[in-house]
C-alpha cells in the first residue's frame, strides 16, 4: 500500500538550529508513515535514503533578496514537478512563511509581534548613519513577512501548530486566529540530556574550562545575547559580589558590546564567552545553574535541555518555554526579565542552598521526560492527518456539487 505523499518546504534543515531541528526530527520519525519530499536549499543531519530531497539553489546576497528568491523558487519547483513529473502532494507542510499553499504550518515566531518588539532598535534616529542600510533592509524584510503572515495565518482552513501558548496568543492578537491552532511543544533527546550523562561529563568539562571545585557557574546559551537577557544576568551577578560566581555565555554574538557592563559590575575575569559546539551537553555538564531571563522567546530550547540534564533553571515569563515549568517546583520563573534584584536573590539562593538546587534539578529532569521527539512527531502526524481529512472532505463536497454529465 503506497504511503501518503507529503511536501515539506523549508529553506534549510539541520539539527543545529531551533526551527530546523524540529523539522529534521519530525521528518526523520515520520518517514515510515509518509513518502516525504523536501524542497530546500540545504538538508543536513537527515537520512536522505528515507526522504526525497528536491534541491533548490540558494541565491547569494542580502537576506531579503535571498528570501524573495526562495519564496518564488519553491513555488516554481513544485509547479514544475506537478505538471511535468506528475508529483502531487496530499499535504504541503511549511515551518513558518515559506509558501502560500501550505496545508499545515508550524509557527515558531510571529513577525508582527517581533517587529513591534524591536521597533525602537531599528529606528533610524537611534542609530549611526553607517548602519542605516542594514536597518532599512531589516525593516523591509520584517514588513514583507508580516504582510505574508496576514495573507496566510487568518485562514481557518489551515491547521497551525504553535510551539507555545505564547505564540498562540500572538496569533490571536495580531490575526484574530484562535481555531484550529494546536500547541505542540518541541522535543528533547533524552539520551543526550539527562542527569546521569551530565554527571559523567562534568569532571572533564569543568577541567577543560578551568573551573575550580568551589566555582559556581551560571550558564546562558543562544544568539542575540541582549534578547536572551545577558544584561540582566550580568547586573544580577555583579550585585552579589561573590568571587565564586562565574558566568558562561555560549553563542555567536559580539562580546565587545558587553565589556563596559562587565567592568561596571566588577565581573572582570569572571565572564567567559564561549563559541558554540555540537556537543552542547558539554556546557550543561560544566554549569551549576542555567539562567536565561529572556526579553522575548517563543520557546527557548536551551532552558528545556538544561532541565532534562538536571540543572536548576531560571527563565522569564516572556519565554514560551516557561509554560512547562511549575515555579518553585521544577524551575524559577521571573515575571519581569529586568527585575535584577529578584534575579540576584534567586541566584544567591541557588548558590547557598544545595538542597534547593538539587530539588529543582531533580524535578526539572522528571518534567523534561514528558517532552520527547517521538511525542512531538506523533502530534504533528495528527495535524497532518487532520489536513488530509479536510482536503478529502473538500474534494468529496466538490464532487457531490458538480453537475451531472449528459
CSV table of C-alpha atoms in Angstrom, one decimal:
chain,number,residue,atom,x,y,z
A,1,UNK,CA,0.0,0.0,0.0
A,2,UNK,CA,1.5,3.4,-1.0
A,3,UNK,CA,2.2,5.9,1.7
A,4,UNK,CA,0.6,9.4,1.6
A,5,UNK,CA,2.9,11.9,-0.2
A,6,UNK,CA,3.8,15.0,1.8
A,7,UNK,CA,5.8,18.0,0.7
A,8,UNK,CA,8.0,19.8,3.3
A,9,UNK,CA,9.0,23.3,2.3
A,10,UNK,CA,11.9,24.8,4.4
A,11,UNK,CA,14.9,26.9,3.3
A,12,UNK,CA,17.2,24.5,5.1
A,13,UNK,CA,17.1,21.6,7.5
A,14,UNK,CA,19.7,20.6,10.1
A,15,UNK,CA,19.9,19.8,13.8
A,16,UNK,CA,21.9,22.9,14.8
A,17,UNK,CA,19.1,25.5,14.7
A,18,UNK,CA,15.9,25.6,16.6
A,19,UNK,CA,13.1,25.6,14.0
A,20,UNK,CA,15.1,23.5,11.5
A,21,UNK,CA,15.9,21.0,14.3
A,22,UNK,CA,12.2,20.5,14.9
A,23,UNK,CA,11.6,19.8,11.2
A,24,UNK,CA,14.6,17.4,11.0
A,25,UNK,CA,13.4,15.4,14.0
A,26,UNK,CA,9.9,15.3,12.7
A,27,UNK,CA,10.8,14.3,9.1
A,28,UNK,CA,13.1,11.6,10.5
A,29,UNK,CA,10.3,10.0,12.5
A,30,UNK,CA,7.5,10.3,10.0
A,31,UNK,CA,9.4,8.9,7.0
A,32,UNK,CA,8.0,5.4,7.7
A,33,UNK,CA,4.4,6.7,7.6
A,34,UNK,CA,4.7,9.2,4.7
A,35,UNK,CA,6.5,9.5,1.4
A,36,UNK,CA,8.3,12.7,2.3
A,37,UNK,CA,9.6,15.2,-0.4
A,38,UNK,CA,11.7,18.0,1.0
A,39,UNK,CA,12.0,21.3,-1.0
A,40,UNK,CA,15.0,23.0,0.4
A,41,UNK,CA,18.3,24.8,-0.3
A,42,UNK,CA,20.2,22.6,2.1
A,43,UNK,CA,19.5,19.4,4.0
A,44,UNK,CA,21.8,18.0,6.7
A,45,UNK,CA,21.5,15.6,9.7
A,46,UNK,CA,18.7,13.6,8.0
A,47,UNK,CA,19.0,10.2,6.3
A,48,UNK,CA,18.5,11.0,2.6
A,49,UNK,CA,17.8,7.4,1.8
A,50,UNK,CA,14.4,7.8,3.6
A,51,UNK,CA,13.3,11.1,2.0
A,52,UNK,CA,13.4,12.7,-1.4
A,53,UNK,CA,15.3,16.0,-1.5
A,54,UNK,CA,14.4,18.5,-4.2
A,55,UNK,CA,17.4,20.9,-4.1
A,56,UNK,CA,16.5,24.5,-4.8
A,57,UNK,CA,19.6,26.6,-5.4
A,58,UNK,CA,20.2,29.4,-3.0
A,59,UNK,CA,20.6,33.0,-4.2
A,60,UNK,CA,23.7,34.7,-2.6
A,61,UNK,CA,23.3,38.3,-1.4
A,62,UNK,CA,21.3,40.2,1.2
A,63,UNK,CA,18.8,38.1,3.2
A,64,UNK,CA,15.8,40.0,1.8
A,65,UNK,CA,16.6,39.1,-1.8
A,66,UNK,CA,17.6,35.6,-0.9
A,67,UNK,CA,14.2,35.1,0.8
A,68,UNK,CA,12.2,36.5,-2.1
A,69,UNK,CA,14.0,34.2,-4.5
A,70,UNK,CA,13.4,31.2,-2.2
A,71,UNK,CA,9.7,32.1,-1.8
A,72,UNK,CA,9.2,32.3,-5.6
A,73,UNK,CA,11.6,29.4,-6.5
A,74,UNK,CA,10.0,26.8,-4.2
A,75,UNK,CA,6.6,27.5,-5.8
A,76,UNK,CA,8.1,27.2,-9.3
A,77,UNK,CA,9.9,23.9,-8.5
A,78,UNK,CA,6.8,22.4,-7.1
A,79,UNK,CA,4.7,23.6,-10.1
A,80,UNK,CA,7.2,22.0,-12.4
A,81,UNK,CA,7.1,18.7,-10.5
A,82,UNK,CA,3.3,18.7,-10.5
A,83,UNK,CA,2.9,19.3,-14.2
A,84,UNK,CA,6.0,17.6,-15.7
A,85,UNK,CA,6.7,14.8,-13.2
A,86,UNK,CA,3.2,14.2,-12.0
A,87,UNK,CA,4.2,14.7,-8.4
A,88,UNK,CA,1.1,15.8,-6.4
A,89,UNK,CA,1.0,16.1,-2.6
A,90,UNK,CA,-1.8,15.3,-0.2
A,91,UNK,CA,-0.4,18.0,2.2
A,92,UNK,CA,2.2,20.7,1.9
A,93,UNK,CA,3.9,21.4,5.3
A,94,UNK,CA,5.8,24.6,6.0
A,95,UNK,CA,7.6,25.7,9.2
A,96,UNK,CA,6.8,29.4,9.0
A,97,UNK,CA,6.0,31.5,6.0
A,98,UNK,CA,7.6,29.8,3.1
A,99,UNK,CA,4.7,29.5,0.7
A,100,UNK,CA,1.1,30.5,0.2
A,101,UNK,CA,-0.3,27.0,-0.4
A,102,UNK,CA,0.7,25.1,2.8
A,103,UNK,CA,-1.9,22.9,4.2
A,104,UNK,CA,-0.2,22.7,7.6
A,105,UNK,CA,2.0,25.4,9.1
A,106,UNK,CA,4.1,25.3,12.3
A,107,UNK,CA,4.6,28.8,13.8
A,108,UNK,CA,7.7,29.4,15.7
A,109,UNK,CA,7.6,33.2,15.8
A,110,UNK,CA,5.0,35.8,14.8
A,111,UNK,CA,6.9,38.5,12.9
A,112,UNK,CA,4.1,41.0,13.6
A,113,UNK,CA,5.0,40.6,17.3
A,114,UNK,CA,8.7,40.6,16.6
A,115,UNK,CA,8.6,43.8,14.5
A,116,UNK,CA,6.7,45.5,17.3
A,117,UNK,CA,9.2,44.4,20.0
A,118,UNK,CA,12.2,45.7,18.1
A,119,UNK,CA,10.7,48.9,16.7
A,120,UNK,CA,12.8,51.1,18.9
A,121,UNK,CA,16.0,49.2,17.9
A,122,UNK,CA,15.6,49.7,14.2
A,123,UNK,CA,14.6,53.4,14.4
A,124,UNK,CA,17.0,55.3,12.2
A,125,UNK,CA,17.2,58.2,14.6
A,126,UNK,CA,18.6,55.9,17.3
A,127,UNK,CA,21.4,54.5,15.2
A,128,UNK,CA,24.6,55.8,13.4
A,129,UNK,CA,24.2,56.8,9.8
A,130,UNK,CA,26.6,53.9,8.7
A,131,UNK,CA,24.1,51.3,10.0
A,132,UNK,CA,21.1,52.7,8.1
A,133,UNK,CA,21.3,50.5,5.0
A,134,UNK,CA,21.3,47.4,7.2
A,135,UNK,CA,18.4,48.7,9.3
A,136,UNK,CA,16.4,49.6,6.3
A,137,UNK,CA,17.0,46.2,4.9
A,138,UNK,CA,15.8,44.6,8.2
A,139,UNK,CA,12.7,46.8,8.4
A,140,UNK,CA,11.6,45.9,4.8
A,141,UNK,CA,12.2,42.2,5.5
A,142,UNK,CA,10.0,42.3,8.6
A,143,UNK,CA,7.3,44.2,6.8
A,144,UNK,CA,7.3,41.7,4.0
A,145,UNK,CA,7.0,38.7,6.3
A,146,UNK,CA,4.2,40.5,8.3
A,147,UNK,CA,2.3,41.1,5.1
A,148,UNK,CA,2.6,37.5,4.1
A,149,UNK,CA,1.5,36.4,7.6
A,150,UNK,CA,-1.6,38.5,7.1
A,151,UNK,CA,-2.3,36.5,3.9
A,152,UNK,CA,-1.7,33.1,5.4
A,153,UNK,CA,-2.4,32.9,9.2
A,154,UNK,CA,-6.0,34.2,9.3
A,155,UNK,CA,-7.3,31.4,7.1
A,156,UNK,CA,-9.2,28.9,9.3
A,157,UNK,CA,-8.9,26.0,6.8
A,158,UNK,CA,-5.1,25.8,7.5
A,159,UNK,CA,-4.3,24.0,10.7
A,160,UNK,CA,-1.5,25.7,12.7
A,161,UNK,CA,1.0,24.1,15.1
A,162,UNK,CA,2.5,26.6,17.5
A,163,UNK,CA,5.5,26.0,19.8
A,164,UNK,CA,3.9,27.6,22.8
A,165,UNK,CA,0.7,29.2,24.2
A,166,UNK,CA,2.5,32.4,24.0
A,167,UNK,CA,2.7,32.1,20.2
A,168,UNK,CA,-1.0,31.1,20.1
A,169,UNK,CA,-1.8,34.3,22.0
A,170,UNK,CA,0.2,36.4,19.4
A,171,UNK,CA,-1.7,34.8,16.5
A,172,UNK,CA,-5.0,35.6,18.2
A,173,UNK,CA,-3.9,39.2,19.0
A,174,UNK,CA,-2.5,40.1,15.6
A,175,UNK,CA,-4.6,38.0,13.2
A,176,UNK,CA,-7.7,37.0,15.2
A,177,UNK,CA,-6.8,33.4,14.7
A,178,UNK,CA,-7.9,31.1,17.5
A,179,UNK,CA,-9.5,28.0,15.9
A,180,UNK,CA,-7.5,25.0,14.5
A,181,UNK,CA,-4.4,26.1,16.5
A,182,UNK,CA,-2.6,23.3,18.3
A,183,UNK,CA,0.2,23.8,20.8
A,184,UNK,CA,2.9,21.3,20.1
A,185,UNK,CA,6.0,21.7,22.2
A,186,UNK,CA,9.4,20.7,20.9
A,187,UNK,CA,11.1,17.5,21.9
A,188,UNK,CA,14.3,16.6,23.7
A,189,UNK,CA,16.9,14.0,23.0
A,190,UNK,CA,16.9,12.3,26.4
A,191,UNK,CA,19.8,10.1,25.5
A,192,UNK,CA,22.0,13.2,25.4
A,193,UNK,CA,20.3,15.3,28.0
A,194,UNK,CA,19.9,13.5,31.3
A,195,UNK,CA,21.4,13.8,34.8
A,196,UNK,CA,23.5,10.7,34.5
A,197,UNK,CA,25.2,11.9,31.3
A,198,UNK,CA,25.7,15.3,32.8
A,199,UNK,CA,27.4,13.8,35.9
A,200,UNK,CA,29.7,11.6,33.7
A,201,UNK,CA,30.8,14.6,31.6
A,202,UNK,CA,31.1,17.1,34.5
A,203,UNK,CA,34.7,16.5,35.6
A,204,UNK,CA,36.2,16.8,32.2
A,205,UNK,CA,34.0,19.7,31.2
A,206,UNK,CA,34.9,21.8,34.3
A,207,UNK,CA,38.6,20.9,33.9
A,208,UNK,CA,38.5,22.0,30.3
A,209,UNK,CA,37.1,25.4,31.3
A,210,UNK,CA,39.4,25.7,34.3
A,211,UNK,CA,36.6,25.8,36.8
A,212,UNK,CA,37.6,25.1,40.4
A,213,UNK,CA,35.6,22.9,42.7
A,214,UNK,CA,34.0,25.8,44.6
A,215,UNK,CA,33.3,27.9,41.4
A,216,UNK,CA,29.6,28.3,40.8
A,217,UNK,CA,29.0,28.6,37.0
A,218,UNK,CA,25.9,30.3,35.6
A,219,UNK,CA,25.2,29.4,32.0
A,220,UNK,CA,23.4,31.2,29.2
A,221,UNK,CA,23.3,29.8,25.6
A,222,UNK,CA,22.0,31.3,22.5
A,223,UNK,CA,22.4,34.1,19.9
A,224,UNK,CA,21.2,37.6,20.4
A,225,UNK,CA,22.5,37.8,23.9
A,226,UNK,CA,20.6,41.1,24.7
A,227,UNK,CA,17.3,39.4,23.9
A,228,UNK,CA,18.4,36.3,25.9
A,229,UNK,CA,18.7,38.5,29.0
A,230,UNK,CA,22.5,38.8,29.3
A,231,UNK,CA,22.4,42.4,30.6
A,232,UNK,CA,20.1,41.4,33.5
A,233,UNK,CA,22.3,38.4,34.2
A,234,UNK,CA,25.5,40.4,34.4
A,235,UNK,CA,23.9,43.1,36.6
A,236,UNK,CA,22.5,40.5,39.0
A,237,UNK,CA,25.8,38.6,39.2
A,238,UNK,CA,27.6,41.8,39.9
A,239,UNK,CA,25.2,42.8,42.7
A,240,UNK,CA,26.1,39.6,44.6
A,241,UNK,CA,29.8,40.5,44.8
A,242,UNK,CA,30.7,36.8,45.2
A,243,UNK,CA,34.0,35.6,43.9
A,244,UNK,CA,32.7,32.1,43.5
A,245,UNK,CA,30.4,33.1,40.6
A,246,UNK,CA,31.4,32.6,37.0
A,247,UNK,CA,29.2,33.4,34.0
A,248,UNK,CA,29.5,31.2,31.0
A,249,UNK,CA,28.0,32.6,27.8
A,250,UNK,CA,27.9,30.4,24.7
A,251,UNK,CA,26.8,31.5,21.2
A,252,UNK,CA,27.6,33.8,18.3
A,253,UNK,CA,27.4,37.5,19.3
A,254,UNK,CA,29.8,40.3,19.9
A,255,UNK,CA,31.4,40.1,23.4
A,256,UNK,CA,32.9,43.6,23.0
A,257,UNK,CA,29.4,45.0,23.4
A,258,UNK,CA,29.4,43.8,27.0
A,259,UNK,CA,32.9,44.7,28.1
A,260,UNK,CA,31.7,48.0,29.7
A,261,UNK,CA,29.0,46.2,31.6
A,262,UNK,CA,31.4,43.6,32.8
A,263,UNK,CA,33.7,46.3,34.2
A,264,UNK,CA,30.8,48.3,35.6
A,265,UNK,CA,29.5,45.3,37.6
A,266,UNK,CA,33.0,44.3,38.7
A,267,UNK,CA,33.0,41.0,36.9
A,268,UNK,CA,36.4,41.2,35.2
A,269,UNK,CA,37.8,37.7,34.8
A,270,UNK,CA,34.5,36.1,35.8
A,271,UNK,CA,32.7,36.1,32.5
A,272,UNK,CA,33.6,33.6,29.8
A,273,UNK,CA,32.4,33.9,26.2
A,274,UNK,CA,32.5,30.5,24.5
A,275,UNK,CA,31.9,29.5,20.9
A,276,UNK,CA,29.0,27.2,20.2
A,277,UNK,CA,29.9,23.5,19.9
A,278,UNK,CA,27.9,20.5,18.6
A,279,UNK,CA,28.1,18.6,21.9
A,280,UNK,CA,26.1,21.3,23.7
A,281,UNK,CA,25.7,18.9,26.7
A,282,UNK,CA,29.3,19.9,27.5
A,283,UNK,CA,28.1,23.3,28.7
A,284,UNK,CA,25.3,21.8,30.8
A,285,UNK,CA,27.8,19.5,32.4
A,286,UNK,CA,30.1,22.3,33.3
A,287,UNK,CA,27.4,24.6,34.8
A,288,UNK,CA,25.7,24.7,38.2
A,289,UNK,CA,22.6,26.6,37.1
A,290,UNK,CA,21.0,27.8,33.8
A,291,UNK,CA,19.9,31.5,33.9
A,292,UNK,CA,18.1,32.8,30.8
A,293,UNK,CA,15.9,35.9,31.6
A,294,UNK,CA,14.7,36.3,28.0
A,295,UNK,CA,13.1,39.5,26.9
A,296,UNK,CA,11.2,37.7,24.1
A,297,UNK,CA,11.3,34.0,23.1
A,298,UNK,CA,8.7,31.8,21.5
A,299,UNK,CA,10.2,28.7,23.2
A,300,UNK,CA,13.9,28.7,24.1
A,301,UNK,CA,15.4,25.3,23.7
A,302,UNK,CA,18.5,25.6,26.0
A,303,UNK,CA,16.5,26.0,29.2
A,304,UNK,CA,14.5,22.8,28.4
A,305,UNK,CA,17.7,20.9,27.6
A,306,UNK,CA,19.2,22.2,30.9
A,307,UNK,CA,16.1,20.9,32.7
A,308,UNK,CA,16.5,17.5,31.1
A,309,UNK,CA,20.1,17.5,32.2
A,310,UNK,CA,19.1,18.1,35.8
A,311,UNK,CA,20.2,21.7,36.1
A,312,UNK,CA,18.2,24.2,38.1
A,313,UNK,CA,16.8,26.7,35.7
A,314,UNK,CA,15.8,30.4,35.9
A,315,UNK,CA,13.9,31.8,32.9
A,316,UNK,CA,11.4,34.6,32.3
A,317,UNK,CA,7.6,34.6,31.7
A,318,UNK,CA,8.5,36.1,28.2
A,319,UNK,CA,10.0,32.7,27.2
A,320,UNK,CA,7.2,30.4,26.0
A,321,UNK,CA,9.2,27.6,27.5
A,322,UNK,CA,8.2,28.8,30.9
A,323,UNK,CA,4.9,27.1,30.2
A,324,UNK,CA,6.3,23.7,31.0
A,325,UNK,CA,7.7,24.9,34.4
A,326,UNK,CA,5.9,25.0,37.7
A,327,UNK,CA,7.5,27.9,39.6
A,328,UNK,CA,9.4,26.8,42.7
A,329,UNK,CA,9.0,23.1,42.0
A,330,UNK,CA,11.0,22.4,38.8
A,331,UNK,CA,12.3,25.8,38.0
A,332,UNK,CA,12.0,29.5,38.7
A,333,UNK,CA,10.1,32.0,36.5
A,334,UNK,CA,11.0,35.7,36.6
A,335,UNK,CA,7.8,37.7,35.8
A,336,UNK,CA,9.9,40.7,34.8
A,337,UNK,CA,13.1,39.8,32.9
A,338,UNK,CA,14.7,43.1,34.0
A,339,UNK,CA,13.9,42.6,37.7
A,340,UNK,CA,17.6,42.2,38.6
A,341,UNK,CA,17.1,42.3,42.3
A,342,UNK,CA,14.8,39.3,42.4
A,343,UNK,CA,17.1,37.5,39.9
A,344,UNK,CA,20.1,38.2,42.2
A,345,UNK,CA,18.2,36.8,45.2
A,346,UNK,CA,17.4,33.7,43.3
A,347,UNK,CA,20.9,33.2,42.2
A,348,UNK,CA,22.1,33.6,45.7
A,349,UNK,CA,19.6,31.0,46.9
A,350,UNK,CA,20.8,28.5,44.3
A,351,UNK,CA,24.5,29.3,45.3
A,352,UNK,CA,24.0,28.8,49.0
A,353,UNK,CA,21.2,26.2,49.3
A,354,UNK,CA,22.5,22.9,47.8
A,355,UNK,CA,19.3,21.0,48.9
A,356,UNK,CA,17.1,23.6,47.0
A,357,UNK,CA,19.4,23.3,44.0
A,358,UNK,CA,19.1,19.5,44.0
A,359,UNK,CA,15.3,19.7,44.5
A,360,UNK,CA,14.8,21.9,41.4
A,361,UNK,CA,17.2,19.9,39.3
A,362,UNK,CA,15.7,16.5,40.0
A,363,UNK,CA,12.1,17.8,39.4
A,364,UNK,CA,13.2,19.5,36.3
A,365,UNK,CA,14.6,16.3,34.8
A,366,UNK,CA,11.4,14.5,35.7
A,367,UNK,CA,9.3,17.1,34.0
A,368,UNK,CA,11.5,17.1,30.9
A,369,UNK,CA,10.9,13.4,30.4
A,370,UNK,CA,7.4,14.3,29.1
A,371,UNK,CA,8.8,16.1,26.1
A,372,UNK,CA,10.3,13.7,23.5
A,373,UNK,CA,10.7,14.0,19.8
A,374,UNK,CA,8.5,10.9,19.5
A,375,UNK,CA,5.7,12.7,21.2
A,376,UNK,CA,6.3,15.8,19.0
A,377,UNK,CA,6.2,13.7,15.8
A,378,UNK,CA,3.0,11.9,16.9
A,379,UNK,CA,1.3,15.2,17.4
A,380,UNK,CA,2.5,16.6,14.1
A,381,UNK,CA,1.2,13.4,12.4
A,382,UNK,CA,-2.2,14.0,13.9
A,383,UNK,CA,-2.2,17.5,12.5
A,384,UNK,CA,-1.2,16.2,9.0
A,385,UNK,CA,-4.0,13.7,9.2
A,386,UNK,CA,-6.4,16.4,10.1
A,387,UNK,CA,-5.3,18.3,7.0
A,388,UNK,CA,-5.6,15.2,4.8
A,389,UNK,CA,-9.1,14.5,6.0
A,390,UNK,CA,-10.1,18.1,5.5
A,391,UNK,CA,-8.8,18.0,1.9
A,392,UNK,CA,-10.7,14.7,1.3
A,393,UNK,CA,-13.9,16.2,2.6
A,394,UNK,CA,-13.5,19.3,0.4
A,395,UNK,CA,-12.9,17.1,-2.6
A,396,UNK,CA,-16.0,15.0,-1.9
A,397,UNK,CA,-18.1,18.2,-1.5
A,398,UNK,CA,-16.9,19.5,-4.9
A,399,UNK,CA,-17.7,16.1,-6.5
A,400,UNK,CA,-21.2,16.0,-5.0
A,401,UNK,CA,-21.9,19.5,-6.0
A,402,UNK,CA,-20.7,19.0,-9.6
A,403,UNK,CA,-23.4,18.9,-12.3
A,404,UNK,CA,-24.2,15.5,-13.8
A,405,UNK,CA,-22.7,14.9,-17.2
A,406,UNK,CA,-25.2,14.1,-20.0
